[in-house]
PDB file of C-alpha atoms in Angstrom:
ATOM      1  CA  LEU A  61     219.864 212.844  22.720  1.00 50.00           C
ATOM      2  CA  GLY A  62     223.317 211.987  24.113  1.00 56.00           C
ATOM      3  CA  LEU A  63     221.922 211.805  27.612  1.00 57.00           C
ATOM      4  CA  LEU A  64     219.138 209.436  26.593  1.00 60.00           C
ATOM      5  CA  GLU A  65     221.592 207.218  24.722  1.00 65.00           C
ATOM      6  CA  SER A  66     223.956 207.130  27.678  1.00 61.00           C
ATOM      7  CA  LEU A  67     221.125 206.158  30.025  1.00 59.00           C
ATOM      8  CA  ALA A  68     219.977 203.416  27.675  1.00 62.00           C
ATOM      9  CA  ARG A  69     223.491 201.979  27.197  1.00 64.00           C
ATOM     10  CA  PRO A  70     224.103 198.852  29.363  1.00 61.00           C
ATOM     11  CA  ARG A  71     226.809 199.079  31.982  1.00 59.00           C
ATOM     12  CA  ASN A  72     229.791 196.696  31.960  1.00 56.00           C
ATOM     13  CA  TYR A  73     231.753 195.797  35.016  1.00 50.00           C
ATOM     14  CA  HIS A  74     235.166 194.085  35.091  1.00 49.00           C
ATOM     15  CA  LYS A  75     235.025 191.545  37.838  1.00 48.00           C
ATOM     16  CA  LYS A  76     237.314 188.864  39.118  1.00 47.00           C
ATOM     17  CA  ALA A  77     236.925 186.173  41.707  1.00 46.00           C
ATOM     18  CA  VAL A  78     239.101 186.358  44.751  1.00 46.00           C
ATOM     19  CA  ALA A  79     238.855 183.792  47.609  1.00 47.00           C
ATOM     20  CA  GLY A  80     235.400 182.726  46.535  1.00 47.00           C
ATOM     21  CA  LYS A  81     234.141 186.314  46.173  1.00 49.00           C
ATOM     22  CA  THR A  82     233.477 188.435  43.135  1.00 47.00           C
ATOM     23  CA  LEU A  83     235.150 191.866  43.263  1.00 48.00           C
ATOM     24  CA  ASN A  84     235.276 194.782  40.872  1.00 51.00           C
ATOM     25  CA  SER A  85     238.685 195.016  39.214  1.00 52.00           C
ATOM     26  CA  ILE A  86     240.694 198.143  40.027  1.00 53.00           C
ATOM     27  CA  THR A  87     243.012 199.650  37.409  1.00 57.00           C
ATOM     28  CA  LEU A  88     245.355 202.409  38.466  1.00 54.00           C
ATOM     29  CA  PRO A  89     245.417 205.397  36.119  1.00 56.00           C
ATOM     30  CA  THR A  90     248.522 206.171  34.063  1.00 60.00           C
ATOM     31  CA  GLY A  91     250.183 209.532  33.469  1.00 57.00           C
ATOM     32  CA  GLU A  92     251.040 211.288  30.221  1.00 58.00           C
ATOM     33  CA  ASP A  93     254.247 209.307  29.904  1.00 59.00           C
ATOM     34  CA  GLY A  94     252.413 206.016  30.229  1.00 60.00           C
ATOM     35  CA  GLU A  95     253.757 205.308  33.681  1.00 62.00           C
ATOM     36  CA  THR A  96     251.337 204.036  36.305  1.00 62.00           C
ATOM     37  CA  VAL A  97     250.452 206.706  38.815  1.00 57.00           C
ATOM     38  CA  ASP A  98     251.450 206.002  42.367  1.00 61.00           C
ATOM     39  CA  ALA A  99     248.518 205.191  44.643  1.00 57.00           C
ATOM     40  CA  GLY A 100     249.565 207.913  47.049  1.00 59.00           C
ATOM     41  CA  ALA A 101     249.156 210.560  44.319  1.00 59.00           C
ATOM     42  CA  LEU A 102     245.520 209.566  43.546  1.00 58.00           C
ATOM     43  CA  ALA A 103     244.171 212.206  45.945  1.00 60.00           C
ATOM     44  CA  ALA A 104     245.371 214.949  43.607  1.00 60.00           C
ATOM     45  CA  LEU A 105     243.330 213.440  40.769  1.00 60.00           C
ATOM     46  CA  ARG A 106     240.022 213.289  42.672  1.00 64.00           C
ATOM     47  CA  THR A 107     237.126 215.530  41.426  1.00 64.00           C
ATOM     48  CA  ASP A 108     235.028 217.672  43.789  1.00 70.00           C
ATOM     49  CA  LYS A 109     231.604 215.964  44.141  1.00 75.00           C
ATOM     50  CA  ALA A 110     229.665 219.258  44.314  1.00 78.00           C
ATOM     51  CA  ALA A 111     231.349 220.599  41.184  1.00 77.00           C
ATOM     52  CA  GLU A 112     230.771 217.333  39.390  1.00 78.00           C
ATOM     53  CA  GLY A 113     227.092 217.421  40.377  1.00 80.00           C
ATOM     54  CA  ARG A 114     226.686 220.951  39.034  1.00 83.00           C
ATOM     55  CA  ARG A 115     228.378 219.951  35.809  1.00 82.00           C
ATOM     56  CA  VAL A 116     226.102 216.949  35.369  1.00 82.00           C
ATOM     57  CA  ARG A 117     222.961 218.999  36.081  1.00 83.00           C
ATOM     58  CA  ALA A 118     224.057 221.696  33.611  1.00 83.00           C
ATOM     59  CA  ALA A 119     224.639 219.052  30.982  1.00 83.00           C
ATOM     60  CA  GLU A 120     221.188 217.532  31.599  1.00 80.00           C
ATOM     61  CA  VAL A 121     219.522 220.962  31.363  1.00 77.00           C
ATOM     62  CA  ASP A 122     221.280 221.635  28.060  1.00 76.00           C
ATOM     63  CA  GLU A 123     220.138 218.292  26.686  1.00 75.00           C
ATOM     64  CA  VAL A 124     216.532 218.853  27.789  1.00 69.00           C
ATOM     65  CA  LYS A 125     216.486 222.300  26.154  1.00 68.00           C
ATOM     66  CA  SER A 126     217.791 220.793  22.960  1.00 67.00           C
ATOM     67  CA  LEU A 127     214.668 218.599  22.739  1.00 66.00           C
ATOM     68  CA  HIS A 128     212.471 221.676  21.973  1.00 54.00           C
ATOM     69  CA  HIS A 129     212.887 223.435  18.617  1.00 53.00           C
ATOM     70  CA  GLN A 130     212.034 226.846  20.127  1.00 54.00           C
ATOM     71  CA  GLY A 131     212.931 228.466  23.394  1.00 53.00           C
ATOM     72  CA  ILE A 132     210.299 229.146  26.131  1.00 52.00           C
ATOM     73  CA  LYS A 133     209.190 232.750  26.122  1.00 56.00           C
ATOM     74  CA  ALA A 134     208.319 234.108  29.591  1.00 51.00           C
ATOM     75  CA  ALA A 135     205.920 236.742  28.224  1.00 52.00           C
ATOM     76  CA  GLU A 136     203.784 234.131  26.460  1.00 52.00           C
ATOM     77  CA  ALA A 137     203.681 231.949  29.594  1.00 51.00           C
ATOM     78  CA  ALA A 138     202.569 234.900  31.711  1.00 53.00           C
ATOM     79  CA  SER A 139     199.865 235.802  29.178  1.00 57.00           C
ATOM     80  CA  GLY A 140     198.513 232.247  29.242  1.00 57.00           C
ATOM     81  CA  LEU A 141     198.345 232.199  33.029  1.00 71.00           C
ATOM     82  CA  ALA A 142     196.510 235.514  33.036  1.00 76.00           C
ATOM     83  CA  GLY A 143     193.945 234.072  30.638  1.00 75.00           C
ATOM     84  CA  LEU A 144     193.429 231.042  32.876  1.00 81.00           C
ATOM     85  CA  LYS A 145     193.000 233.328  35.852  1.00 84.00           C
ATOM     86  CA  ARG A 146     190.359 235.348  34.001  1.00 86.00           C
ATOM     87  CA  VAL A 147     188.477 232.157  33.149  1.00 85.00           C
ATOM     88  CA  ALA A 148     188.672 230.983  36.775  1.00 85.00           C
ATOM     89  CA  ASP A 149     187.490 234.369  38.072  1.00 87.00           C
ATOM     90  CA  ASN A 150     184.608 234.378  35.576  1.00 89.00           C
ATOM     91  CA  ARG A 151     183.548 230.900  36.654  1.00 89.00           C
ATOM     92  CA  LYS A 152     183.712 231.872  40.311  1.00 90.00           C
ATOM     93  CA  ALA A 153     181.599 234.970  39.681  1.00 92.00           C
ATOM     94  CA  ARG A 154     178.994 232.898  37.796  1.00 92.00           C
ATOM     95  CA  HIS A 155     179.091 230.265  40.536  1.00 92.00           C
ATOM     96  CA  ASP A 156     178.492 232.810  43.298  1.00 92.00           C
ATOM     97  CA  ALA A 157     175.783 234.578  41.274  1.00 93.00           C
ATOM     98  CA  THR A 158     173.960 231.265  40.712  1.00 93.00           C
ATOM     99  CA  VAL A 159     174.013 230.406  44.429  1.00 93.00           C
ATOM    100  CA  GLU A 160     172.869 233.928  45.349  1.00 94.00           C
ATOM    101  CA  ARG A 161     170.058 233.792  42.785  1.00 94.00           C
ATOM    102  CA  TYR A 162     168.839 230.470  44.179  1.00 94.00           C
ATOM    103  CA  ARG A 163     168.795 231.866  47.709  1.00 93.00           C
ATOM    104  CA  ASP A 164     166.910 234.980  46.586  1.00 94.00           C
ATOM    105  CA  GLU A 165     164.349 232.805  44.789  1.00 94.00           C
ATOM    106  CA  ARG A 166     164.038 230.588  47.846  1.00 93.00           C
ATOM    107  CA  THR A 167     163.396 233.638  50.038  1.00 93.00           C
ATOM    108  CA  ALA A 168     160.754 234.851  47.571  1.00 94.00           C
ATOM    109  CA  VAL A 169     159.026 231.442  47.642  1.00 94.00           C
ATOM    110  CA  TYR A 170     159.054 231.431  51.439  1.00 93.00           C
ATOM    111  CA  ALA A 171     157.560 234.939  51.547  1.00 94.00           C
ATOM    112  CA  ARG A 172     154.798 234.013  49.085  1.00 94.00           C
ATOM    113  CA  VAL A 173     153.888 230.852  50.992  1.00 93.00           C
ATOM    114  CA  GLU A 174     153.863 232.725  54.300  1.00 93.00           C
ATOM    115  CA  ASP A 175     151.497 235.318  52.807  1.00 94.00           C
ATOM    116  CA  ASN A 176     149.189 232.523  51.643  1.00 95.00           C
ATOM    117  CA  VAL A 177     149.315 230.904  55.079  1.00 94.00           C
ATOM    118  CA  LEU A 178     148.430 234.222  56.709  1.00 94.00           C
ATOM    119  CA  ALA A 179     145.522 234.710  54.290  1.00 95.00           C
ATOM    120  CA  ALA A 180     144.249 231.174  54.983  1.00 95.00           C
ATOM    121  CA  SER A 181     144.526 231.753  58.745  1.00 94.00           C
ATOM    122  CA  THR A 182     142.547 234.992  58.503  1.00 95.00           C
ATOM    123  CA  ARG A 183     139.899 233.288  56.386  1.00 95.00           C
ATOM    124  CA  ILE A 184     139.441 230.333  58.750  1.00 95.00           C
ATOM    125  CA  LYS A 185     139.174 232.735  61.676  1.00 94.00           C
ATOM    126  CA  GLU A 186     136.371 234.625  59.937  1.00 94.00           C
ATOM    127  CA  GLU A 187     134.611 231.418  58.886  1.00 94.00           C
ATOM    128  CA  LEU A 188     134.680 229.984  62.402  1.00 95.00           C
ATOM    129  CA  ALA A 189     133.380 233.277  63.780  1.00 94.00           C
ATOM    130  CA  THR A 190     130.514 233.146  61.256  1.00 94.00           C
ATOM    131  CA  ALA A 191     129.655 229.569  62.241  1.00 94.00           C
ATOM    132  CA  ASP A 192     129.730 230.447  65.943  1.00 94.00           C
ATOM    133  CA  GLU A 193     127.504 233.455  65.309  1.00 95.00           C
ATOM    134  CA  ARG A 194     125.028 231.255  63.454  1.00 94.00           C
ATOM    135  CA  ILE A 195     124.912 228.834  66.399  1.00 95.00           C
ATOM    136  CA  ALA A 196     124.505 231.728  68.834  1.00 95.00           C
ATOM    137  CA  LYS A 197     121.494 233.069  66.910  1.00 94.00           C
ATOM    138  CA  ILE A 198     119.781 229.681  67.022  1.00 94.00           C
ATOM    139  CA  PHE A 199     120.213 229.456  70.791  1.00 95.00           C
ATOM    140  CA  ALA A 200     119.114 233.064  71.204  1.00 94.00           C
ATOM    141  CA  ARG A 201     115.682 232.015  69.858  1.00 93.00           C
ATOM    142  CA  LEU A 202     115.651 228.852  71.948  1.00 92.00           C
ATOM    143  CA  ASN A 203     116.514 230.805  75.098  1.00 93.00           C
ATOM    144  CA  ASP A 204     113.419 233.011  74.732  1.00 92.00           C
ATOM    145  CA  ASP A 205     110.978 231.264  77.089  1.00 91.00           C
ATOM    146  CA  ASP A 206     107.999 233.302  75.950  1.00 90.00           C
ATOM    147  CA  ASP A 207     108.610 232.285  72.368  1.00 91.00           C
ATOM    148  CA  LEU A 208     109.677 228.718  73.173  1.00 91.00           C
ATOM    149  CA  VAL A 209     106.537 227.910  75.118  1.00 90.00           C
ATOM    150  CA  GLN A 210     104.528 228.743  72.029  1.00 90.00           C
ATOM    151  CA  ARG A 211     106.582 226.379  69.842  1.00 91.00           C
ATOM    152  CA  SER A 212     106.051 222.711  69.127  1.00 91.00           C
ATOM    153  CA  LEU A 213     108.418 219.824  69.732  1.00 92.00           C
ATOM    154  CA  GLU A 214     109.068 219.679  66.007  1.00 94.00           C
ATOM    155  CA  TYR A 215     110.413 223.234  66.157  1.00 94.00           C
ATOM    156  CA  VAL A 216     112.857 222.262  68.925  1.00 94.00           C
ATOM    157  CA  HIS A 217     114.191 219.310  66.910  1.00 95.00           C
ATOM    158  CA  GLU A 218     114.505 221.447  63.796  1.00 94.00           C
ATOM    159  CA  SER A 219     116.525 223.904  65.836  1.00 94.00           C
ATOM    160  CA  TRP A 220     118.951 221.117  66.722  1.00 95.00           C
ATOM    161  CA  GLU A 221     119.257 220.171  63.059  1.00 95.00           C
ATOM    162  CA  ASP A 222     120.221 223.765  62.335  1.00 95.00           C
ATOM    163  CA  VAL A 223     122.798 223.709  65.127  1.00 95.00           C
ATOM    164  CA  GLU A 224     124.195 220.393  63.925  1.00 95.00           C
ATOM    165  CA  ALA A 225     124.449 221.710  60.358  1.00 95.00           C
ATOM    166  CA  ALA A 226     126.361 224.746  61.639  1.00 94.00           C
ATOM    167  CA  CYS A 227     128.728 222.434  63.563  1.00 95.00           C
ATOM    168  CA  ARG A 228     129.283 220.270  60.483  1.00 95.00           C
ATOM    169  CA  SER A 229     130.045 223.382  58.474  1.00 94.00           C
ATOM    170  CA  ARG A 230     132.487 224.462  61.158  1.00 94.00           C
ATOM    171  CA  THR A 231     134.232 221.072  61.056  1.00 95.00           C
ATOM    172  CA  ALA A 232     134.413 221.186  57.265  1.00 95.00           C
ATOM    173  CA  ARG A 233     136.088 224.595  57.462  1.00 95.00           C
ATOM    174  CA  VAL A 234     138.737 223.236  59.829  1.00 96.00           C
ATOM    175  CA  ASP A 235     139.389 220.248  57.545  1.00 95.00           C
ATOM    176  CA  ALA A 236     139.661 222.548  54.527  1.00 95.00           C
ATOM    177  CA  PHE A 237     142.122 224.743  56.407  1.00 96.00           C
ATOM    178  CA  ALA A 238     144.279 221.705  57.236  1.00 95.00           C
ATOM    179  CA  THR A 239     144.248 220.654  53.579  1.00 95.00           C
ATOM    180  CA  THR A 240     145.214 224.170  52.507  1.00 95.00           C
ATOM    181  CA  LEU A 241     148.187 224.220  54.867  1.00 95.00           C
ATOM    182  CA  GLU A 242     149.319 220.827  53.600  1.00 94.00           C
ATOM    183  CA  LYS A 243     149.108 221.950  49.975  1.00 94.00           C
ATOM    184  CA  LEU A 244     150.988 225.166  50.708  1.00 94.00           C
ATOM    185  CA  GLU A 245     153.805 223.279  52.402  1.00 93.00           C
ATOM    186  CA  ASP A 246     153.952 220.768  49.541  1.00 93.00           C
ATOM    187  CA  GLU A 247     154.116 223.683  47.115  1.00 91.00           C
ATOM    188  CA  ARG A 248     156.953 225.239  49.106  1.00 92.00           C
ATOM    189  CA  ALA A 249     158.959 221.996  49.168  1.00 91.00           C
ATOM    190  CA  ASP A 250     158.352 221.192  45.478  1.00 93.00           C
ATOM    191  CA  THR A 251     159.159 224.710  44.268  1.00 94.00           C
ATOM    192  CA  VAL A 252     162.309 225.103  46.347  1.00 93.00           C
ATOM    193  CA  GLY A 253     163.389 221.563  45.457  1.00 92.00           C
ATOM    194  CA  ALA A 254     163.043 222.296  41.741  1.00 94.00           C
ATOM    195  CA  LYS A 255     165.051 225.499  42.111  1.00 93.00           C
ATOM    196  CA  LEU A 256     167.721 223.642  44.096  1.00 93.00           C
ATOM    197  CA  ARG A 257     168.017 221.008  41.354  1.00 93.00           C
ATOM    198  CA  GLY A 258     168.296 223.785  38.774  1.00 93.00           C
ATOM    199  CA  MET A 259     171.053 225.436  40.807  1.00 93.00           C
ATOM    200  CA  VAL A 260     173.003 222.178  41.015  1.00 93.00           C
ATOM    201  CA  LYS A 261     172.704 221.663  37.265  1.00 93.00           C
ATOM    202  CA  ASP A 262     173.929 225.200  36.581  1.00 92.00           C
ATOM    203  CA  LEU A 263     176.846 224.829  38.998  1.00 92.00           C
ATOM    204  CA  VAL A 264     177.918 221.593  37.337  1.00 92.00           C
ATOM    205  CA  ASN A 265     177.826 223.295  33.940  1.00 91.00           C
ATOM    206  CA  ILE A 266     179.810 226.274  35.259  1.00 89.00           C
ATOM    207  CA  ALA A 267     182.390 223.838  36.707  1.00 87.00           C
ATOM    208  CA  HIS A 268     183.959 226.244  39.184  1.00 87.00           C
ATOM    209  CA  ASP A 269     183.875 223.533  41.858  1.00 87.00           C
ATOM    210  CA  LEU A 270     184.161 219.797  41.529  1.00 89.00           C
ATOM    211  CA  PRO A 271     180.953 217.710  41.667  1.00 90.00           C
ATOM    212  CA  PRO A 272     181.660 216.448  45.243  1.00 91.00           C
ATOM    213  CA  THR A 273     181.907 220.053  46.479  1.00 91.00           C
ATOM    214  CA  ILE A 274     178.690 220.981  44.676  1.00 91.00           C
ATOM    215  CA  GLU A 275     177.018 217.913  46.160  1.00 92.00           C
ATOM    216  CA  ARG A 276     177.986 218.972  49.676  1.00 93.00           C
ATOM    217  CA  LEU A 277     176.598 222.462  49.017  1.00 92.00           C
ATOM    218  CA  ALA A 278     173.343 220.965  47.718  1.00 92.00           C
ATOM    219  CA  GLU A 279     173.100 218.694  50.770  1.00 93.00           C
ATOM    220  CA  GLN A 280     173.512 221.675  53.092  1.00 92.00           C
ATOM    221  CA  GLU A 281     170.841 223.669  51.254  1.00 92.00           C
ATOM    222  CA  ALA A 282     168.494 220.674  51.188  1.00 93.00           C
ATOM    223  CA  TYR A 283     169.071 220.147  54.907  1.00 93.00           C
ATOM    224  CA  GLU A 284     168.001 223.731  55.638  1.00 92.00           C
ATOM    225  CA  VAL A 285     164.898 223.358  53.451  1.00 91.00           C
ATOM    226  CA  ASN A 286     163.982 220.114  55.219  1.00 92.00           C
ATOM    227  CA  LEU A 287     164.393 221.748  58.617  1.00 93.00           C
ATOM    228  CA  VAL A 288     161.999 224.530  57.624  1.00 91.00           C
ATOM    229  CA  THR A 289     159.515 222.040  56.163  1.00 91.00           C
ATOM    230  CA  ILE A 290     159.557 219.786  59.233  1.00 92.00           C
ATOM    231  CA  SER A 291     159.207 222.736  61.602  1.00 93.00           C
ATOM    232  CA  ASN A 292     156.281 224.168  59.628  1.00 92.00           C
ATOM    233  CA  ARG A 293     154.496 220.826  59.399  1.00 93.00           C
ATOM    234  CA  ARG A 294     154.861 220.362  63.156  1.00 94.00           C
ATOM    235  CA  ASP A 295     153.426 223.825  63.788  1.00 93.00           C
ATOM    236  CA  TYR A 296     150.583 223.239  61.330  1.00 94.00           C
ATOM    237  CA  ALA A 297     149.743 219.897  62.935  1.00 94.00           C
ATOM    238  CA  ASP A 298     149.638 221.517  66.377  1.00 95.00           C
ATOM    239  CA  LEU A 299     147.426 224.344  65.101  1.00 94.00           C
ATOM    240  CA  VAL A 300     144.984 222.014  63.342  1.00 95.00           C
ATOM    241  CA  ALA A 301     144.857 219.730  66.402  1.00 96.00           C
ATOM    242  CA  ARG A 302     143.875 222.668  68.615  1.00 96.00           C
ATOM    243  CA  LEU A 303     141.239 223.803  66.112  1.00 95.00           C
ATOM    244  CA  ARG A 304     139.735 220.316  65.961  1.00 96.00           C
ATOM    245  CA  ARG A 305     139.763 220.011  69.739  1.00 96.00           C
ATOM    246  CA  ASP A 306     137.923 223.322  70.001  1.00 95.00           C
ATOM    247  CA  ASP A 307     135.517 222.185  67.292  1.00 95.00           C
ATOM    248  CA  VAL A 308     134.645 219.049  69.275  1.00 96.00           C
ATOM    249  CA  LYS A 309     134.145 221.175  72.375  1.00 96.00           C
ATOM    250  CA  VAL A 310     131.786 223.486  70.473  1.00 95.00           C
ATOM    251  CA  PHE A 311     129.758 220.516  69.237  1.00 96.00           C
ATOM    252  CA  HIS A 312     129.385 218.913  72.664  1.00 96.00           C
ATOM    253  CA  ALA A 313     128.648 222.256  74.322  1.00 96.00           C
ATOM    254  CA  SER A 314     125.980 222.963  71.707  1.00 95.00           C
ATOM    255  CA  ARG A 315     124.447 219.542  72.264  1.00 95.00           C
ATOM    256  CA  ARG A 316     124.272 220.084  76.019  1.00 96.00           C
ATOM    257  CA  ARG A 317     122.761 223.537  75.554  1.00 95.00           C
ATOM    258  CA  TRP A 318     120.130 222.133  73.192  1.00 95.00           C
ATOM    259  CA  GLU A 319     119.265 219.313  75.598  1.00 95.00           C
ATOM    260  CA  LEU A 320     118.819 221.883  78.344  1.00 95.00           C
ATOM    261  CA  ARG A 321     116.482 223.902  76.130  1.00 94.00           C
ATOM    262  CA  LEU A 322     114.562 220.723  75.292  1.00 95.00           C
ATOM    263  CA  LYS A 323     114.067 220.136  79.018  1.00 94.00           C
ATOM    264  CA  ALA A 324     113.137 223.780  79.425  1.00 93.00           C
ATOM    265  CA  TRP A 325     110.558 223.445  76.628  1.00 93.00           C
ATOM    266  CA  ARG A 326     109.015 220.432  78.329  1.00 93.00           C
ATOM    267  CA  LEU A 327     108.931 222.202  81.680  1.00 94.00           C
ATOM    268  CA  LEU A 328     107.403 225.310  80.105  1.00 92.00           C
ATOM    269  CA  LYS A 329     104.771 223.199  78.412  1.00 91.00           C
ATOM    270  CA  HIS A 330     104.110 221.343  81.669  1.00 92.00           C
ATOM    271  CA  ASN A 331     103.755 224.509  83.689  1.00 90.00           C
ATOM    272  CA  ARG A 332     101.610 226.099  81.022  1.00 89.00           C
ATOM    273  CA  ALA A 333      99.265 223.099  80.969  1.00 89.00           C
ATOM    274  CA  ILE A 334      98.876 223.149  84.764  1.00 90.00           C
ATOM    275  CA  ALA A 335      98.351 226.903  84.767  1.00 87.00           C
ATOM    276  CA  GLY A 336      95.761 226.574  82.044  1.00 85.00           C
ATOM    277  CA  TYR A 337      93.914 223.857  83.937  1.00 82.00           C
ATOM    278  CA  ARG A 338      93.885 225.926  87.122  1.00 84.00           C
ATOM    279  CA  ASP A 339      92.638 228.946  85.217  1.00 81.00           C
ATOM    280  CA  LEU A 340      89.919 226.786  83.785  1.00 80.00           C
ATOM    281  CA  LEU A 341      88.868 225.513  87.217  1.00 79.00           C
ATOM    282  CA  ASN A 342      88.910 229.000  88.729  1.00 82.00           C
ATOM    283  CA  GLY A 343      87.091 230.520  85.827  1.00 77.00           C
ATOM    284  CA  ASP A 344      83.338 231.192  85.425  1.00 74.00           C
ATOM    285  CA  THR A 345      82.938 228.005  83.458  1.00 74.00           C
ATOM    286  CA  TYR A 346      83.069 225.971  86.657  1.00 72.00           C
ATOM    287  CA  ARG A 347      82.582 228.490  89.480  1.00 75.00           C
ATOM    288  CA  ASN A 348      79.635 230.281  87.856  1.00 76.00           C
ATOM    289  CA  PRO A 349      78.362 228.201  84.938  1.00 77.00           C
ATOM    290  CA  PRO A 350      76.236 230.136  82.431  1.00 79.00           C
ATOM    291  CA  ALA A 351      73.275 227.772  82.884  1.00 80.00           C
ATOM    292  CA  ARG A 352      73.181 228.348  86.629  1.00 78.00           C
ATOM    293  CA  ALA A 353      73.555 232.075  86.186  1.00 76.00           C
ATOM    294  CA  ALA A 354      70.594 232.096  83.788  1.00 80.00           C
ATOM    295  CA  LYS A 355      68.486 230.046  86.224  1.00 79.00           C
ATOM    296  CA  LEU A 356      69.285 232.438  89.026  1.00 80.00           C
ATOM    297  CA  ARG A 357      68.204 235.360  86.891  1.00 81.00           C
ATOM    298  CA  GLU A 358      64.919 233.647  86.118  1.00 81.00           C
ATOM    299  CA  LEU A 359      64.241 233.017  89.804  1.00 80.00           C
ATOM    300  CA  MET A 360      65.025 236.592  90.690  1.00 83.00           C
ATOM    301  CA  ALA A 361      62.684 237.837  88.026  1.00 81.00           C
ATOM    302  CA  ALA A 362      59.859 235.530  89.228  1.00 77.00           C
ATOM    303  CA  GLN A 363      59.967 237.004  92.699  1.00 70.00           C
TER     304      GLN A 363
END
């Protein structure tokens, strides 16, 4: 406590005014006999500054040590540091395990969604093939001239209704496929987002890193998820656009084919009517009527 008291004690200076200035008073030291020491002998009384500094520091260390009632034991300090290191290592291990678990779960979600996308793609391919086969069967009947010439106009229009229904079904399948892809991508984003939020919460509770560091990690992970989501949505949009373009082409091609078969039906009916009329004119009904034939037989018998 002597050091603290000496620091707190105010300093007094002996000053005197000389020629309008204030100067510190200088008192020459005296020897053992009370005589004033000659100014030339003052050099022998000077203290080495380095030695004085070491003495002062030693005195301050002794005073600081005296403030504690027990000495510092090195073994206990080392044991405490080892315990802190174990806690830090445990937190780091939990931190790394949490990040690795999130990434494994994210990979599993991606794999599941990709499997669902593949299944949906296979299904739409089969459904479109079925619709195209249905349209092909309708036109196979319409392309049979021998059968078509026997049919009525009502049958031709009903055939178009069947083709149009098949085209509507085809369009509905494409729209359903687009909706499925959208739902799958929403599911991917929502699931991975929930797992990312859970990871951040766990990392904050573990407290291996400070919240700003965890926030930067979460931003990086979210950025990667967003990149995947944007890329997939762009690919899905391109795929659906091509499917819809093909669907429109199928509809217009089917309409043109049906119109051609309608013209063919009319031409077949026209040609059949003319052929029937010519057959009628060239037949016995007009060239050798039954009444005339009977009259000729009567005349021949009368002779």
